Coordinates of C-alpha atoms (C1' of nucleotides) in Angstrom, one line a residue:
Chain A
X174 CA 18.6 -106.4 -1.4
X175 CA 16.2 -103.7 -2.6
X176 CA 13.4 -103.4 -0.2
X177 CA 12.5 -100.1 -1.8
X178 CA 13.6 -98.5 -4.8
X179 CA 15.4 -96.0 -2.7
X180 CA 17.1 -93.1 -4.4
X181 CA 19.5 -95.0 -6.5
X182 CA 19.3 -92.3 -8.9
X183 CA 20.9 -89.1 -8.0
X184 CA 24.0 -89.7 -6.2
X185 CA 26.1 -86.6 -6.8
X186 CA 29.2 -88.6 -6.5
X187 CA 32.1 -87.6 -4.4
X188 CA 34.0 -85.4 -6.6
X189 CA 37.5 -84.8 -5.4
X190 CA 38.6 -81.2 -5.9
X191 CA 42.0 -81.9 -4.4
X192 CA 43.5 -84.4 -6.6
X193 CA 47.1 -85.2 -5.8
X194 CA 48.0 -82.8 -3.1
X195 CA 49.9 -83.5 -0.1
X196 CA 52.3 -86.2 -0.4
X197 CA 53.7 -85.5 3.1
X198 CA 57.1 -86.9 2.6
X199 CA 59.1 -86.0 5.6
X200 CA 56.1 -86.0 7.7
X201 CA 55.5 -89.6 7.0
X202 CA 59.1 -90.4 7.5
X203 CA 59.0 -88.9 10.9
X204 CA 56.0 -90.8 11.8
X205 CA 57.4 -94.1 10.8
X206 CA 60.6 -93.3 12.6
X207 CA 59.3 -92.0 15.9
X208 CA 55.6 -92.5 15.9
X209 CA 55.6 -88.8 17.0
X210 CA 56.0 -86.7 14.0
X211 CA 56.7 -83.0 14.1
X212 CA 53.9 -81.4 12.3
X213 CA 55.1 -78.4 10.5
X214 CA 52.9 -77.7 7.6
X215 CA 53.0 -74.5 5.8
X216 CA 49.9 -72.6 6.4
X217 CA 48.7 -73.4 3.0
X218 CA 48.1 -76.9 4.1
X219 CA 45.3 -75.9 6.2
X220 CA 43.3 -75.5 3.2
X221 CA 44.5 -78.8 1.7
X222 CA 42.9 -82.1 2.4
X223 CA 45.1 -85.1 3.1
X224 CA 43.1 -87.2 0.7
X225 CA 43.6 -90.8 0.1
X226 CA 47.2 -91.5 0.3
X227 CA 48.1 -95.0 1.2
X228 CA 50.3 -94.1 4.1
X229 CA 51.3 -95.9 7.1
X230 CA 48.8 -93.9 8.9
X231 CA 46.8 -90.9 8.3
X232 CA 47.3 -87.7 10.1
X233 CA 44.2 -88.6 12.0
X234 CA 46.1 -91.3 13.6
X235 CA 49.0 -89.3 14.6
X236 CA 49.9 -89.4 18.2
X237 CA 50.8 -85.8 18.3
X238 CA 49.7 -83.6 21.1
X239 CA 46.8 -85.5 22.2
X240 CA 44.2 -83.5 23.9
X241 CA 42.3 -86.7 24.2
X242 CA 39.4 -86.3 26.4
X243 CA 37.8 -89.3 27.9
X244 CA 34.5 -89.9 26.3
X245 CA 32.0 -87.9 28.3
X246 CA 30.4 -91.1 29.4
X247 CA 33.5 -92.4 31.1
X248 CA 32.6 -90.9 34.4
X249 CA 29.4 -92.6 34.5
X250 CA 30.4 -95.6 32.6
X251 CA 30.7 -98.5 34.8
X252 CA 31.3 -102.2 34.4
X253 CA 28.0 -102.7 32.7
X254 CA 29.3 -101.1 29.6
X255 CA 32.8 -102.3 29.9
X256 CA 31.8 -105.6 28.7
X257 CA 30.8 -104.6 25.2
X258 CA 30.6 -101.1 24.1
X259 CA 33.9 -100.1 25.6
X260 CA 35.2 -96.7 25.1
X261 CA 38.9 -96.2 25.3
X262 CA 40.8 -93.0 25.2
X263 CA 43.8 -92.0 23.4
X264 CA 46.0 -93.0 26.3
X265 CA 45.7 -96.5 25.2
X266 CA 46.7 -95.4 21.8
X267 CA 49.8 -93.8 22.8
X268 CA 50.9 -96.9 24.5
X269 CA 49.9 -99.0 21.6
X270 CA 51.9 -96.8 19.4
X271 CA 55.0 -97.7 21.2
X272 CA 54.2 -101.3 21.2
X273 CA 53.6 -101.1 17.5
X274 CA 56.9 -99.6 17.0
X275 CA 58.6 -102.3 18.8
X276 CA 56.9 -104.8 16.6
X277 CA 58.0 -102.9 13.6
X278 CA 54.6 -102.6 12.3
X279 CA 53.6 -100.3 9.6
X280 CA 51.6 -100.5 6.4
X281 CA 48.1 -99.5 7.3
X282 CA 48.2 -100.7 10.8
X283 CA 47.3 -98.0 13.2
X284 CA 49.0 -97.2 16.4
X285 CA 47.0 -99.8 18.2
X286 CA 48.2 -102.5 15.8
X287 CA 44.9 -102.9 14.1
X288 CA 44.0 -101.9 10.7
X289 CA 41.2 -99.5 10.1
X290 CA 39.1 -98.4 7.1
X291 CA 37.6 -95.0 7.0
X292 CA 34.0 -95.0 6.1
X293 CA 32.8 -91.5 6.8
X294 CA 33.6 -88.1 8.0
X295 CA 31.4 -85.5 9.5
X296 CA 31.4 -82.1 11.1
X297 CA 29.6 -82.7 14.4
X298 CA 28.0 -79.9 16.2
X299 CA 29.6 -80.2 19.6
X300 CA 33.1 -80.5 18.2
X301 CA 34.8 -77.8 16.3
X302 CA 36.8 -80.3 14.3
X303 CA 35.5 -82.8 11.8
X304 CA 35.1 -86.3 13.0
X305 CA 36.2 -89.3 11.0
X306 CA 34.7 -92.7 11.3
X307 CA 36.7 -95.9 11.1
X308 CA 35.9 -99.6 11.1
X309 CA 38.2 -102.4 11.9
X310 CA 39.0 -104.1 8.6
X311 CA 38.6 -107.5 10.0
X312 CA 35.7 -109.3 8.5
X313 CA 33.6 -109.9 11.5
X314 CA 35.1 -107.4 13.9
X315 CA 32.5 -104.9 15.1
X316 CA 34.9 -102.4 16.5
X317 CA 34.6 -98.8 15.3
X318 CA 36.4 -95.7 16.2
X319 CA 35.8 -92.0 15.9
X320 CA 38.6 -89.7 15.5
X321 CA 38.5 -85.9 15.7
X322 CA 41.3 -84.1 14.1
X323 CA 42.2 -80.4 14.2
X324 CA 42.9 -78.6 11.0
X325 CA 46.5 -79.0 11.9
X326 CA 46.2 -82.7 11.6
X327 CA 46.4 -83.1 15.3
X328 CA 44.2 -85.6 17.1
X329 CA 41.7 -83.9 19.2
X330 CA 39.9 -87.0 20.4
X331 CA 39.6 -90.7 19.7
X332 CA 36.8 -92.8 20.9
X333 CA 36.8 -96.6 20.5
X334 CA 33.6 -98.6 20.7
X335 CA 33.3 -102.3 20.9
X336 CA 36.0 -104.9 21.3
X337 CA 38.1 -106.7 18.8
X338 CA 37.1 -110.3 18.4
X339 CA 40.4 -111.1 16.9
X340 CA 44.1 -110.6 17.6
X341 CA 46.2 -107.9 16.2
X342 CA 47.2 -108.4 12.6
X343 CA 50.8 -108.9 13.2
X344 CA 53.6 -109.8 10.8
X345 CA 53.3 -113.6 11.0
X346 CA 50.3 -113.4 8.9
X347 CA 50.7 -113.7 5.1
X348 CA 49.2 -110.3 4.5
X349 CA 47.0 -110.7 1.5
X350 CA 45.6 -113.3 -0.6
X351 CA 43.3 -111.2 -2.5
X352 CA 39.9 -112.6 -3.3
X353 CA 40.7 -116.1 -4.1
X354 CA 41.7 -117.2 -0.7
X355 CA 39.1 -117.6 1.9
X356 CA 39.0 -114.9 4.5
X357 CA 39.2 -117.8 7.0
X358 CA 42.9 -117.8 6.4
X359 CA 43.4 -114.4 7.7
X360 CA 41.2 -115.0 10.7
X361 CA 42.8 -118.2 11.6
X362 CA 46.1 -116.7 11.2
X363 CA 45.2 -114.0 13.5
X364 CA 43.9 -116.2 16.1
X365 CA 46.9 -118.4 16.1
X366 CA 49.7 -116.5 14.9
X367 CA 50.4 -114.1 17.7
X368 CA 50.9 -114.5 21.3
X369 CA 51.8 -110.9 21.7
X370 CA 48.4 -110.0 22.8
X371 CA 47.4 -110.0 26.3
X372 CA 44.2 -111.8 26.9
X373 CA 41.2 -109.6 27.3
X374 CA 40.9 -111.0 30.8
Chain B
dA280 C1' 43.2 -105.2 -10.4
dC281 C1' 42.6 -104.2 -5.8
dT282 C1' 42.2 -101.5 -1.6
dT283 C1' 41.2 -97.4 0.7
dT284 C1' 39.7 -92.5 0.9
dT285 C1' 36.6 -89.0 -0.1
dT286 C1' 32.1 -86.9 0.1
dG287 C1' 27.1 -85.9 -0.2
dA288 C1' 22.9 -88.1 0.7
dC289 C1' 20.1 -91.1 3.4
dC290 C1' 18.4 -93.2 7.7
dG291 C1' 17.0 -93.5 12.3
dG292 C1' 17.0 -91.9 17.0
dA293 C1' 16.6 -88.2 20.2
dA294 C1' 14.9 -83.8 21.6
Chain C
dC254 C1' 4.6 -84.6 15.0
dT255 C1' 8.5 -82.1 13.4
dT256 C1' 13.1 -80.9 13.4
dC257 C1' 17.9 -81.7 14.3
dC258 C1' 21.9 -84.4 14.4
dG259 C1' 25.0 -88.3 14.4
dG260 C1' 26.2 -92.3 12.1
dT261 C1' 26.4 -95.1 7.8
dC262 C1' 26.2 -96.0 2.9
dA263 C1' 27.9 -96.2 -1.6
dA264 C1' 30.0 -94.5 -6.2
dA265 C1' 34.0 -92.5 -8.0
dA266 C1' 38.7 -91.5 -7.8
dA267 C1' 43.4 -92.3 -6.7
dG268 C1' 47.6 -94.8 -5.4

DNA sequence: ACTTTTTGACCGGAA
DNA sequence: CTTCCGGTCAAAAAG
């Protein structure tokens, strides 16, 4: 897998200036409890990065005061796109959040009941907040989402693209069998284990 | 030992 | 053709 030599040389490496800051204790607790945490960081925290803390959800997922704007395309987006590159707004999320709570979901499941892995973050020009990029962690699931969060940790906008080709990873699934088990297990489990999901019509 | 996050660089498309 | 920008990659670090 090396068509060209590329620049496999100077990768400055992601140094992490902020090591073990921000344990958000209560913050997390609130989120798990209500799915609507009260964000009350001291002002200092604005300078601090959440960093990789294996929490139930990152601040970026928090359903706080959502200013969620529909993706600009929504207006013009018609059925032609709905089929595949669908863009949902945060409204769906808020609802999903409640659903997730009912199911008692946590771990890394997000508000929508799916699990996401962050693969990038960027400061985009049009937005004044940094945008984070997430992928659905399911092996063959093409779904991605972009989340813009304010310095306060509030969600400014979430844009989903694509559709999940699997069901939500609910509890009935034996969570992890590291590398030894075939990923098929997980997939099969997902596709059979839950009836909580409404058919995509 | 493993999974996930962080972060700068790279790539490709659009203007 | 050049430049700009958004999206993705991949190594290291941390829990």
